[in-house]
Amino acid sequence: MSVLAEAGMISFARGIPAPEMFPADELAEAAQRAFARHRATALNYGPPAGFAPLREWIAAEHGAAPGQIVITPGSYILLTFLVRVLLDAPGPVVVEVPSYDGAVSLRGSTARRILPVRRDETGLDFARLEHYLATGERPAFCYLLPTFHNPTGTTLATADRERLVDLAIGHDLLLVEDDPYGRLRFAGAEPPSLRSLLVARGAGELSVFMSSFSKVVAPGLRVGYGVLPERLAQRVAAVALDTYVSPPLWPQAEIYEFLAGGFLPAHLSRIRELLRLRRDALVTRLAAGLDGAGARWSNPDGGYFVWLELPAQLSAADLLADCERAGVTFVPGPGFFADGGGASSARLCFSFHDVEDIAAGADRLVAAARGRLVGVGAA
Ligand SMILES: Cc1ncc(COP(=O)(O)O)c(C=O)c1O
């Protein structure tokens, strides 16, 4: 399927950047520098954990050792490697509900018991998590999206992060923190990462932090990474070696020159502002059309997603059918729920279209929702 929306269709479905968000000139410059400086290594096979200068750059950013960094062709494949390595250990896996649909779909391939923990705008359902731990569950790991959560766009408060870290330390629980959107903050203050809190408590061994340059620079370069305890990094690198011998080093060298050339800060300022305007366009139109209709939506401080919760009697799948006829599309909630649920929810991605198209798409969605609400006698 093409990543571009069909002609006339406004897509809130896929979490992809708009082409105007790519730092095209800077990447061209970085590519030239990478060719001049690194072609002898970057055009060859290389270490499975990735291009050494980029590993060092990422390690310095995270206050980690280069041996803790594994760079992969995007962070999704890193998640699959981690699952392979970590599921050597017995025990179920704690997953937020809702959660990233890519992670939810891994469930089928692992046949591992999932312990669902509800996540919403108020935070994480700690009572449930504490109940699991108190009743003797020994999870292999806990997979979390603390910042600009996919799909809800919400961010865990610092107090929740500290509570999670207390639980992790108390129960020897590994926290896998997936954070591809954290750099895309356009409002509010940045809370500490789970990793930084664990490291400050001398418990860095309980942290896996993963991120990606896909949403921040360009997904086509396929550069994601993990900051892991060194032994785990070695095991993940061994799986990488078995899988593809060497990752493509060329895009890693290009990203390295982009970062070392100091292009990231100005680029981030530019795309954060684009994203802020797009979020504003979406939530303003939702408010204009759905206020008082029993629907709720998140208002994220960054990232790509708004989460829309419709009145319970309205099915997001039915609404999607109406919306597609009207020329707008989104992802209905159930794909994000590991335990069933989400029937009346929708993920709306605001990264791809410009503000005019977002406003037009939101108006189409609102009109379809209003029509359905009349149909079910709720408006
Ligand atoms: C939460 C989350 N994790 C991981 C990924 C994978 O991204 P990539 O493989 O492009 O780095 C995505 C992409 O949508 C995501 O939303």
Coordinates of N, CA and C in Angstrom, one line a residue, residues 3-224:
V3 N 2.2 4.8 1.0 CA 2.1 5.6 2.3 C 1.3 6.9 2.0
L4 N 1.2 7.3 0.7 CA 0.5 8.5 0.5 C -1.0 8.2 0.4
A5 N -1.8 9.2 0.9 CA -3.2 9.0 0.9 C -3.7 8.9 -0.5
E6 N -4.8 8.1 -0.7 CA -5.5 8.1 -2.0 C -5.9 9.6 -2.3
A7 N -6.0 9.9 -3.6 CA -6.4 11.2 -4.0 C -7.7 11.6 -3.4
G8 N -7.7 12.8 -2.7 CA -8.9 13.3 -2.1 C -9.2 12.7 -0.7
M9 N -8.5 11.6 -0.3 CA -8.7 11.1 1.0 C -7.8 11.8 2.0
I10 N -8.4 12.2 3.1 CA -7.6 12.8 4.1 C -7.3 11.7 5.2
S11 N -6.1 11.4 5.4 CA -5.7 10.3 6.2 C -5.2 10.7 7.6
F12 N -6.0 10.3 8.6 CA -5.5 10.5 10.0 C -5.0 9.1 10.5
A13 N -4.7 8.2 9.5 CA -4.5 6.8 9.9 C -3.0 6.5 10.2
R14 N -2.1 6.7 9.3 CA -0.8 6.2 9.5 C 0.1 7.3 10.2
G15 N 0.9 6.8 11.1 CA 1.8 7.7 11.9 C 3.0 7.9 11.1
I16 N 2.9 8.8 10.1 CA 4.1 9.1 9.2 C 4.3 10.6 9.1
P17 N 5.6 11.0 9.0 CA 5.8 12.4 8.8 C 5.4 12.9 7.4
A18 N 5.1 14.2 7.3 CA 4.8 14.8 6.1 C 6.2 15.1 5.3
P19 N 6.2 15.0 4.0 CA 7.4 15.2 3.3 C 8.1 16.5 3.6
E20 N 7.2 17.6 3.9 CA 7.8 18.9 4.2 C 8.5 18.9 5.5
M21 N 8.4 17.8 6.3 CA 9.1 17.8 7.6 C 10.5 17.2 7.4
F22 N 10.8 16.6 6.3 CA 12.2 16.1 6.1 C 13.2 17.3 6.0
P23 N 14.3 17.2 6.7 CA 15.3 18.2 6.6 C 16.2 17.9 5.3
A24 N 15.6 18.2 4.2 CA 16.2 17.7 2.9 C 17.5 18.3 2.7
D25 N 17.7 19.6 2.8 CA 19.0 20.2 2.5 C 20.1 19.7 3.4
E26 N 19.7 19.7 4.7 CA 20.7 19.3 5.7 C 21.1 17.8 5.5
L27 N 20.1 17.0 5.1 CA 20.4 15.6 4.8 C 21.3 15.4 3.6
A28 N 21.1 16.3 2.6 CA 22.0 16.2 1.4 C 23.4 16.6 1.8
E29 N 23.5 17.6 2.7 CA 24.8 18.0 3.2 C 25.5 16.9 4.0
A30 N 24.7 16.3 4.9 CA 25.2 15.2 5.7 C 25.6 14.0 4.9
A31 N 24.9 13.8 3.8 CA 25.2 12.6 2.9 C 26.6 12.9 2.3
Q32 N 26.8 14.1 1.8 CA 28.1 14.5 1.2 C 29.2 14.3 2.2
R33 N 29.0 14.8 3.4 CA 30.0 14.7 4.4 C 30.3 13.2 4.8
A34 N 29.2 12.4 4.9 CA 29.4 11.0 5.2 C 30.2 10.3 4.1
F35 N 29.9 10.7 2.8 CA 30.6 10.1 1.7 C 32.1 10.4 1.8
A36 N 32.4 11.7 2.1 CA 33.8 12.2 2.1 C 34.5 11.6 3.3
R37 N 33.8 11.4 4.4 CA 34.6 11.1 5.6 C 34.5 9.6 6.0
H38 N 33.4 8.9 5.6 CA 33.2 7.6 6.1 C 33.0 6.5 5.1
R39 N 33.2 6.8 3.8 CA 32.8 5.8 2.8 C 33.5 4.5 3.0
A40 N 34.8 4.5 3.5 CA 35.6 3.3 3.6 C 34.9 2.3 4.6
T41 N 34.3 2.9 5.6 CA 33.6 2.0 6.6 C 32.1 1.9 6.3
A42 N 31.5 3.0 6.0 CA 30.0 3.0 5.9 C 29.5 2.3 4.7
L43 N 30.4 2.1 3.6 CA 29.9 1.3 2.5 C 30.3 -0.2 2.6
N44 N 30.8 -0.5 3.7 CA 31.2 -1.9 3.9 C 30.3 -2.7 4.9
Y45 N 30.5 -3.9 5.1 CA 29.9 -4.6 6.2 C 30.5 -4.0 7.5
G46 N 29.7 -4.1 8.6 CA 30.3 -3.5 9.8 C 29.7 -4.3 11.0
P47 N 30.0 -3.7 12.2 CA 29.6 -4.4 13.4 C 28.1 -4.5 13.5
P48 N 27.5 -5.6 14.1 CA 26.1 -5.7 14.2 C 25.4 -4.7 15.0
A49 N 26.1 -4.1 16.0 CA 25.5 -3.1 16.9 C 25.5 -1.7 16.2
G50 N 26.1 -1.6 15.0 CA 26.0 -0.3 14.3 C 27.3 0.5 14.2
F51 N 27.1 1.7 13.5 CA 28.2 2.5 13.1 C 28.8 3.2 14.4
A52 N 30.1 2.9 14.6 CA 30.7 3.3 15.9 C 30.5 4.8 16.2
P53 N 30.8 5.8 15.3 CA 30.6 7.2 15.7 C 29.2 7.5 16.2
L54 N 28.2 6.9 15.5 CA 26.8 7.2 16.0 C 26.5 6.5 17.3
R55 N 27.1 5.3 17.5 CA 26.9 4.7 18.9 C 27.5 5.6 19.9
E56 N 28.6 6.2 19.6 CA 29.3 7.1 20.6 C 28.4 8.4 20.8
W57 N 27.8 8.9 19.8 CA 27.0 10.1 19.9 C 25.8 9.8 20.8
I58 N 25.1 8.7 20.5 CA 23.9 8.3 21.3 C 24.3 8.0 22.7
A59 N 25.4 7.3 22.9 CA 25.9 7.0 24.3 C 26.1 8.3 25.1
A60 N 26.7 9.3 24.4 CA 27.0 10.6 25.1 C 25.7 11.3 25.5
E61 N 24.7 11.2 24.5 CA 23.5 11.9 24.8 C 22.8 11.3 26.0
H62 N 22.9 10.0 26.2 CA 22.2 9.3 27.3 C 23.0 9.0 28.5
G63 N 24.3 9.5 28.5 CA 25.1 9.3 29.7 C 25.4 7.8 29.8
A64 N 25.5 7.1 28.7 CA 25.8 5.6 28.7 C 27.1 5.3 28.1
A65 N 27.5 4.1 28.1 CA 28.7 3.6 27.5 C 28.4 3.2 26.0
P66 N 29.3 3.4 25.1 CA 29.0 3.0 23.7 C 28.6 1.5 23.6
G67 N 29.1 0.7 24.5 CA 28.8 -0.8 24.5 C 27.4 -1.0 24.9
Q68 N 26.7 0.0 25.4 CA 25.2 -0.2 25.7 C 24.3 0.1 24.6
I69 N 24.9 0.6 23.5 CA 24.0 1.1 22.4 C 24.0 0.0 21.2
V70 N 22.8 -0.3 20.8 CA 22.6 -1.1 19.6 C 21.7 -0.3 18.6
I71 N 22.3 -0.1 17.4 CA 21.5 0.7 16.4 C 21.0 -0.3 15.4
T72 N 19.7 -0.2 15.1 CA 19.1 -1.2 14.2 C 18.4 -0.4 13.1
P73 N 18.0 -1.2 12.0 CA 17.2 -0.5 10.9 C 15.8 -0.2 11.3
G74 N 15.6 0.9 12.1 CA 14.4 1.2 12.7 C 14.3 0.6 14.0
S75 N 13.4 1.1 14.9 CA 13.3 0.5 16.3 C 12.3 -0.6 16.3
Y76 N 11.5 -0.8 15.3 CA 10.5 -1.9 15.4 C 11.3 -3.2 15.4
I77 N 12.3 -3.4 14.6 CA 13.0 -4.6 14.5 C 13.8 -4.8 15.9
L78 N 14.2 -3.8 16.5 CA 14.9 -3.9 17.8 C 13.9 -4.5 18.8
L79 N 12.6 -4.0 18.7 CA 11.6 -4.6 19.6 C 11.5 -6.1 19.4
T80 N 11.5 -6.5 18.2 CA 11.3 -7.9 17.9 C 12.6 -8.7 18.4
F81 N 13.7 -8.1 18.3 CA 15.0 -8.7 18.8 C 14.9 -8.8 20.3
L82 N 14.4 -7.7 21.0 CA 14.3 -7.7 22.4 C 13.4 -8.8 22.9
V83 N 12.3 -8.9 22.2 CA 11.3 -9.9 22.6 C 11.9 -11.3 22.5
R84 N 12.7 -11.5 21.4 CA 13.3 -12.8 21.3 C 14.3 -13.1 22.5
V85 N 15.0 -12.1 22.8 CA 16.0 -12.3 23.9 C 15.4 -12.4 25.2
L86 N 14.5 -11.4 25.5 CA 13.9 -11.3 26.9 C 12.9 -12.5 27.2
L87 N 12.4 -13.0 26.1 CA 11.4 -14.1 26.4 C 12.1 -15.4 26.6
D88 N 13.4 -15.4 26.7 CA 14.1 -16.6 27.3 C 13.7 -16.8 28.7
A89 N 13.4 -15.6 29.4 CA 13.0 -15.7 30.8 C 11.6 -16.1 30.9
P90 N 11.2 -16.9 31.9 CA 9.8 -17.2 32.0 C 9.0 -16.0 32.4
G91 N 7.7 -16.1 32.5 CA 6.9 -15.0 33.0 C 6.1 -14.3 31.9
P92 N 5.0 -13.7 32.3 CA 4.2 -12.9 31.4 C 4.8 -11.6 31.0
V93 N 4.2 -10.8 30.2 CA 4.7 -9.5 29.8 C 3.6 -8.5 30.2
V94 N 4.0 -7.4 30.9 CA 3.1 -6.3 31.2 C 3.0 -5.4 30.0
V95 N 1.8 -5.1 29.5 CA 1.6 -4.2 28.4 C 0.5 -3.2 28.7
E96 N 0.7 -2.0 28.4 CA -0.3 -1.0 28.6 C -1.5 -1.3 27.6
V97 N -2.7 -1.0 28.0 CA -3.8 -1.0 27.1 C -4.5 0.4 27.1
P98 N -4.6 1.1 26.0 CA -4.1 0.6 24.7 C -2.6 0.8 24.6
S99 N -2.0 0.2 23.6 CA -0.6 0.4 23.3 C -0.3 0.3 21.8
Y100 N 0.9 0.6 21.5 CA 1.4 0.6 20.1 C 0.9 -0.7 19.4
D101 N 0.2 -0.5 18.2 CA -0.3 -1.7 17.6 C 0.8 -2.7 17.1
G102 N 2.0 -2.1 16.8 CA 3.1 -3.0 16.4 C 3.5 -3.9 17.5
A103 N 3.5 -3.4 18.8 CA 3.8 -4.3 19.9 C 2.6 -5.2 20.2
V104 N 1.4 -4.8 20.1 CA 0.3 -5.6 20.3 C 0.3 -6.8 19.3
S105 N 0.7 -6.6 18.1 CA 0.7 -7.6 17.1 C 1.8 -8.7 17.4
L106 N 2.9 -8.3 18.2 CA 3.9 -9.3 18.5 C 3.4 -10.4 19.4
R107 N 2.3 -10.1 20.1 CA 1.7 -11.0 21.0 C 1.4 -12.4 20.3
G108 N 0.9 -12.3 19.1 CA 0.6 -13.6 18.4 C 1.8 -14.4 18.2
S109 N 3.0 -13.8 17.9 CA 4.2 -14.5 17.6 C 4.9 -15.0 18.9
T110 N 4.5 -14.5 20.0 CA 5.3 -15.0 21.2 C 4.4 -16.0 22.0
A111 N 3.1 -16.0 21.8 CA 2.2 -16.8 22.6 C 2.5 -16.6 24.1
R112 N 2.9 -15.4 24.5 CA 3.2 -15.1 25.9 C 2.0 -14.6 26.6
R113 N 1.8 -14.9 27.8 CA 0.7 -14.3 28.6 C 0.9 -12.8 28.7
I114 N -0.2 -12.1 28.5 CA -0.1 -10.6 28.6 C -0.8 -10.2 29.9
L115 N -0.2 -9.3 30.6 CA -0.9 -8.7 31.8 C -1.2 -7.3 31.4
P116 N -2.5 -7.0 31.1 CA -2.8 -5.7 30.6 C -3.0 -4.7 31.8
V117 N -2.5 -3.5 31.5 CA -2.6 -2.4 32.5 C -3.1 -1.2 31.8
R118 N -4.3 -0.8 32.3 CA -5.0 0.3 31.6 C -4.1 1.6 31.6
R119 N -4.1 2.3 30.5 CA -3.4 3.6 30.4 C -4.4 4.6 29.8
D120 N -4.6 5.8 30.5 CA -5.4 6.8 30.0 C -4.9 8.2 30.4
E121 N -5.7 9.2 30.2 CA -5.1 10.6 30.4 C -4.8 10.8 31.9
T122 N -5.3 10.0 32.8 CA -5.0 10.1 34.2 C -3.8 9.3 34.6
G123 N -3.2 8.6 33.6 CA -2.0 7.8 33.9 C -2.2 6.3 33.8
L124 N -1.5 5.6 34.6 CA -1.4 4.1 34.5 C -2.3 3.6 35.7
D125 N -2.9 2.4 35.5 CA -3.7 1.8 36.5 C -2.7 1.0 37.4
F126 N -2.2 1.8 38.4 CA -1.2 1.2 39.3 C -1.8 0.1 40.2
A127 N -3.1 0.3 40.5 CA -3.7 -0.7 41.4 C -3.6 -2.1 40.7
R128 N -3.9 -2.1 39.4 CA -3.8 -3.4 38.7 C -2.4 -3.9 38.7
L129 N -1.4 -3.1 38.3 CA 0.0 -3.5 38.3 C 0.4 -4.0 39.6
E130 N 0.1 -3.3 40.7 CA 0.5 -3.7 42.0 C -0.2 -5.0 42.4
H131 N -1.4 -5.2 41.9 CA -2.1 -6.5 42.2 C -1.4 -7.6 41.6
Y132 N -1.0 -7.5 40.3 CA -0.2 -8.6 39.6 C 1.0 -8.9 40.4
L133 N 1.7 -7.9 40.8 CA 3.0 -8.1 41.5 C 2.8 -8.7 42.9
A134 N 1.7 -8.2 43.6 CA 1.4 -8.8 44.9 C 1.0 -10.2 44.9
T135 N 0.4 -10.6 43.8 CA -0.1 -12.0 43.7 C 0.9 -12.9 43.1
G136 N 2.1 -12.5 43.1 CA 3.3 -13.4 42.7 C 3.6 -13.5 41.3
E137 N 3.0 -12.6 40.4 CA 3.5 -12.6 39.0 C 4.9 -12.1 38.9
R138 N 5.7 -12.7 38.1 CA 7.1 -12.3 37.9 C 7.3 -12.0 36.4
P139 N 6.8 -10.8 36.0 CA 6.8 -10.5 34.5 C 8.3 -10.5 34.0
A140 N 8.4 -11.0 32.7 CA 9.7 -11.0 32.0 C 10.1 -9.5 31.8
F141 N 9.1 -8.7 31.5 CA 9.4 -7.3 31.3 C 8.1 -6.5 31.2
C142 N 8.2 -5.2 31.3 CA 7.0 -4.3 31.2 C 7.3 -3.4 30.0
Y143 N 6.4 -3.3 29.0 CA 6.6 -2.5 27.9 C 5.8 -1.2 28.0
L144 N 6.4 -0.1 27.9 CA 5.7 1.2 28.2 C 6.1 2.3 27.2
L145 N 5.1 3.2 27.0 CA 5.4 4.3 26.2 C 5.1 5.6 27.0
P146 N 6.0 6.0 27.9 CA 5.7 7.0 28.8 C 5.4 8.4 28.2
T147 N 6.0 8.7 27.1 CA 5.9 10.1 26.5 C 5.2 10.1 25.1
F148 N 4.2 10.9 25.0 CA 3.4 11.0 23.7 C 3.1 9.6 23.2
H149 N 2.4 8.9 24.1 CA 2.0 7.5 23.9 C 1.3 7.3 22.6
N150 N 1.6 6.2 21.9 CA 0.9 5.8 20.8 C 0.0 4.7 21.2
P151 N -1.3 4.8 21.2 CA -2.1 5.8 20.4 C -2.7 7.0 21.1
T152 N -2.6 7.2 22.4 CA -3.4 8.2 23.0 C -2.8 9.6 23.1
G153 N -1.5 9.7 22.8 CA -0.8 11.0 22.8 C -0.5 11.5 24.2
T154 N -0.9 10.7 25.3 CA -0.7 11.2 26.6 C 0.7 10.9 27.1
T155 N 1.1 11.6 28.2 CA 2.4 11.5 28.8 C 2.3 11.2 30.3
L156 N 3.0 10.3 30.8 CA 3.0 9.9 32.2 C 3.6 11.0 33.0
A157 N 2.9 11.4 34.1 CA 3.5 12.5 35.0 C 4.7 11.9 35.7
T158 N 5.5 12.9 36.2 CA 6.7 12.5 36.9 C 6.4 11.6 38.1
A159 N 5.4 11.9 38.8 CA 5.0 11.1 40.0 C 4.8 9.7 39.6
D160 N 4.1 9.5 38.5 CA 3.8 8.1 38.0 C 5.1 7.4 37.6
R161 N 6.0 8.2 37.0 CA 7.3 7.6 36.6 C 8.1 7.1 37.8
E162 N 8.0 8.0 38.9 CA 8.7 7.6 40.1 C 8.1 6.3 40.7
R163 N 6.8 6.3 40.7 CA 6.1 5.1 41.3 C 6.5 3.8 40.5
L164 N 6.5 4.0 39.2 CA 6.9 2.8 38.4 C 8.3 2.4 38.7
V165 N 9.2 3.3 38.9 CA 10.6 3.0 39.2 C 10.7 2.3 40.6
D166 N 9.9 2.8 41.5 CA 9.9 2.2 42.8 C 9.4 0.7 42.7
L167 N 8.4 0.5 41.9 CA 7.9 -0.9 41.7 C 9.0 -1.7 41.0
A168 N 9.6 -1.2 40.0 CA 10.6 -1.9 39.3 C 11.7 -2.4 40.2
I169 N 12.2 -1.4 41.0 CA 13.3 -1.7 41.9 C 12.8 -2.8 43.0
G170 N 11.6 -2.5 43.5 CA 11.1 -3.5 44.5 C 10.8 -4.9 44.0
H171 N 10.6 -5.0 42.7 CA 10.2 -6.3 42.2 C 11.1 -6.8 41.1
D172 N 12.3 -6.2 41.0 CA 13.3 -6.6 40.0 C 12.7 -6.7 38.6
L173 N 11.9 -5.7 38.2 CA 11.1 -5.7 37.0 C 11.8 -4.8 35.9
L174 N 12.1 -5.4 34.8 CA 12.7 -4.7 33.7 C 11.7 -3.8 33.0
L175 N 12.0 -2.5 32.9 CA 11.1 -1.6 32.2 C 11.6 -1.3 30.8
V176 N 10.9 -1.7 29.8 CA 11.3 -1.4 28.4 C 10.5 -0.1 28.0
E177 N 11.2 1.0 27.8 CA 10.6 2.3 27.6 C 10.8 2.7 26.1
D178 N 9.7 2.7 25.4 CA 9.8 3.0 23.9 C 9.4 4.5 23.7
D179 N 10.4 5.2 23.2 CA 10.2 6.7 23.1 C 10.6 7.3 21.8
P180 N 9.9 7.0 20.7 CA 10.3 7.6 19.4 C 9.8 9.0 19.3
Y181 N 8.9 9.5 20.1 CA 8.2 10.8 19.9 C 8.7 11.8 20.9
G182 N 9.5 11.5 21.9 CA 9.8 12.4 23.0 C 10.5 13.7 22.5
R183 N 11.3 13.6 21.5 CA 11.9 14.9 21.0 C 10.9 15.8 20.3
L184 N 9.7 15.4 20.1 CA 8.7 16.2 19.4 C 7.8 16.9 20.3
R185 N 8.4 17.5 21.3 CA 7.5 18.3 22.3 C 7.3 19.7 21.9
F186 N 6.1 20.1 21.8 CA 5.8 21.5 21.4 C 5.1 22.3 22.5
A187 N 4.9 21.7 23.6 CA 4.3 22.4 24.8 C 4.7 21.6 26.1
G188 N 4.6 22.4 27.2 CA 4.8 21.7 28.5 C 6.2 21.4 28.8
A189 N 6.5 21.0 30.0 CA 7.8 20.6 30.5 C 8.1 19.2 30.3
E190 N 9.4 18.8 30.1 CA 9.7 17.4 29.8 C 10.0 16.7 31.1
P191 N 9.2 15.6 31.4 CA 9.5 14.8 32.6 C 10.7 14.0 32.4
P192 N 11.3 13.5 33.5 CA 12.5 12.6 33.4 C 12.1 11.3 32.7
S193 N 13.1 10.7 32.0 CA 12.8 9.4 31.4 C 12.9 8.4 32.5
L194 N 12.2 7.2 32.3 CA 12.3 6.1 33.3 C 13.8 5.7 33.4
R195 N 14.5 5.7 32.3 CA 15.9 5.4 32.3 C 16.7 6.3 33.3
S196 N 16.5 7.6 33.1 CA 17.3 8.5 34.0 C 16.9 8.3 35.5
L197 N 15.7 8.0 35.8 CA 15.3 7.8 37.2 C 15.9 6.5 37.7
L198 N 15.9 5.5 36.9 CA 16.5 4.2 37.3 C 18.0 4.4 37.5
V199 N 18.7 5.1 36.6 CA 20.1 5.2 36.7 C 20.4 6.0 37.9
A200 N 19.6 7.1 38.2 CA 19.9 7.9 39.4 C 19.7 7.1 40.7
R201 N 18.9 6.0 40.6 CA 18.8 5.1 41.8 C 19.7 3.9 41.8
G202 N 20.7 4.0 40.9 CA 21.7 2.9 40.8 C 21.0 1.6 40.2
A203 N 19.9 1.7 39.5 CA 19.2 0.6 39.0 C 19.1 0.6 37.4
G204 N 20.2 1.1 36.8 CA 20.2 1.1 35.3 C 20.0 -0.3 34.7
E205 N 20.4 -1.3 35.4 CA 20.2 -2.7 34.9 C 18.7 -3.0 34.6
L206 N 17.8 -2.3 35.2 CA 16.4 -2.5 35.0 C 15.8 -1.7 33.9
S207 N 16.7 -1.0 33.1 CA 16.2 -0.1 32.0 C 16.6 -0.5 30.7
V208 N 15.6 -0.5 29.8 CA 15.9 -0.6 28.3 C 15.2 0.7 27.8
F209 N 15.9 1.5 27.1 CA 15.3 2.7 26.5 C 15.5 2.5 25.0
M210 N 14.4 2.7 24.2 CA 14.5 2.6 22.8 C 13.9 3.9 22.1
S211 N 14.5 4.3 21.0 CA 14.1 5.4 20.3 C 14.4 5.2 18.8
S212 N 14.2 6.3 18.1 CA 14.3 6.2 16.6 C 14.5 7.5 16.0
F213 N 15.1 7.6 14.8 CA 15.1 8.8 14.1 C 14.0 8.9 13.0
S214 N 13.1 7.9 13.1 CA 12.1 7.8 12.0 C 11.1 9.1 12.1
K215 N 10.6 9.4 13.3 CA 9.7 10.5 13.4 C 10.4 11.8 13.5
V216 N 11.6 11.8 13.8 CA 12.4 13.0 14.1 C 13.1 13.5 12.8
V217 N 13.7 12.6 12.0 CA 14.4 12.9 10.8 C 13.7 12.4 9.6
A218 N 13.8 11.1 9.4 CA 13.1 10.5 8.2 C 13.0 9.0 8.4
P219 N 11.8 8.4 8.3 CA 11.7 6.9 8.5 C 12.4 6.1 7.4
G220 N 12.5 6.7 6.2 CA 13.2 5.9 5.1 C 14.6 5.6 5.3
L221 N 15.2 6.4 6.3 CA 16.6 6.1 6.6 C 16.8 4.8 7.5
R222 N 15.7 4.5 8.1 CA 15.6 3.3 9.0 C 16.8 3.3 10.0
V223 N 16.7 4.2 10.9 CA 17.7 4.2 12.0 C 17.0 4.4 13.3
G224 N 17.0 3.3 14.1 CA 16.5 3.3 15.5 C 17.6 2.7 16.4

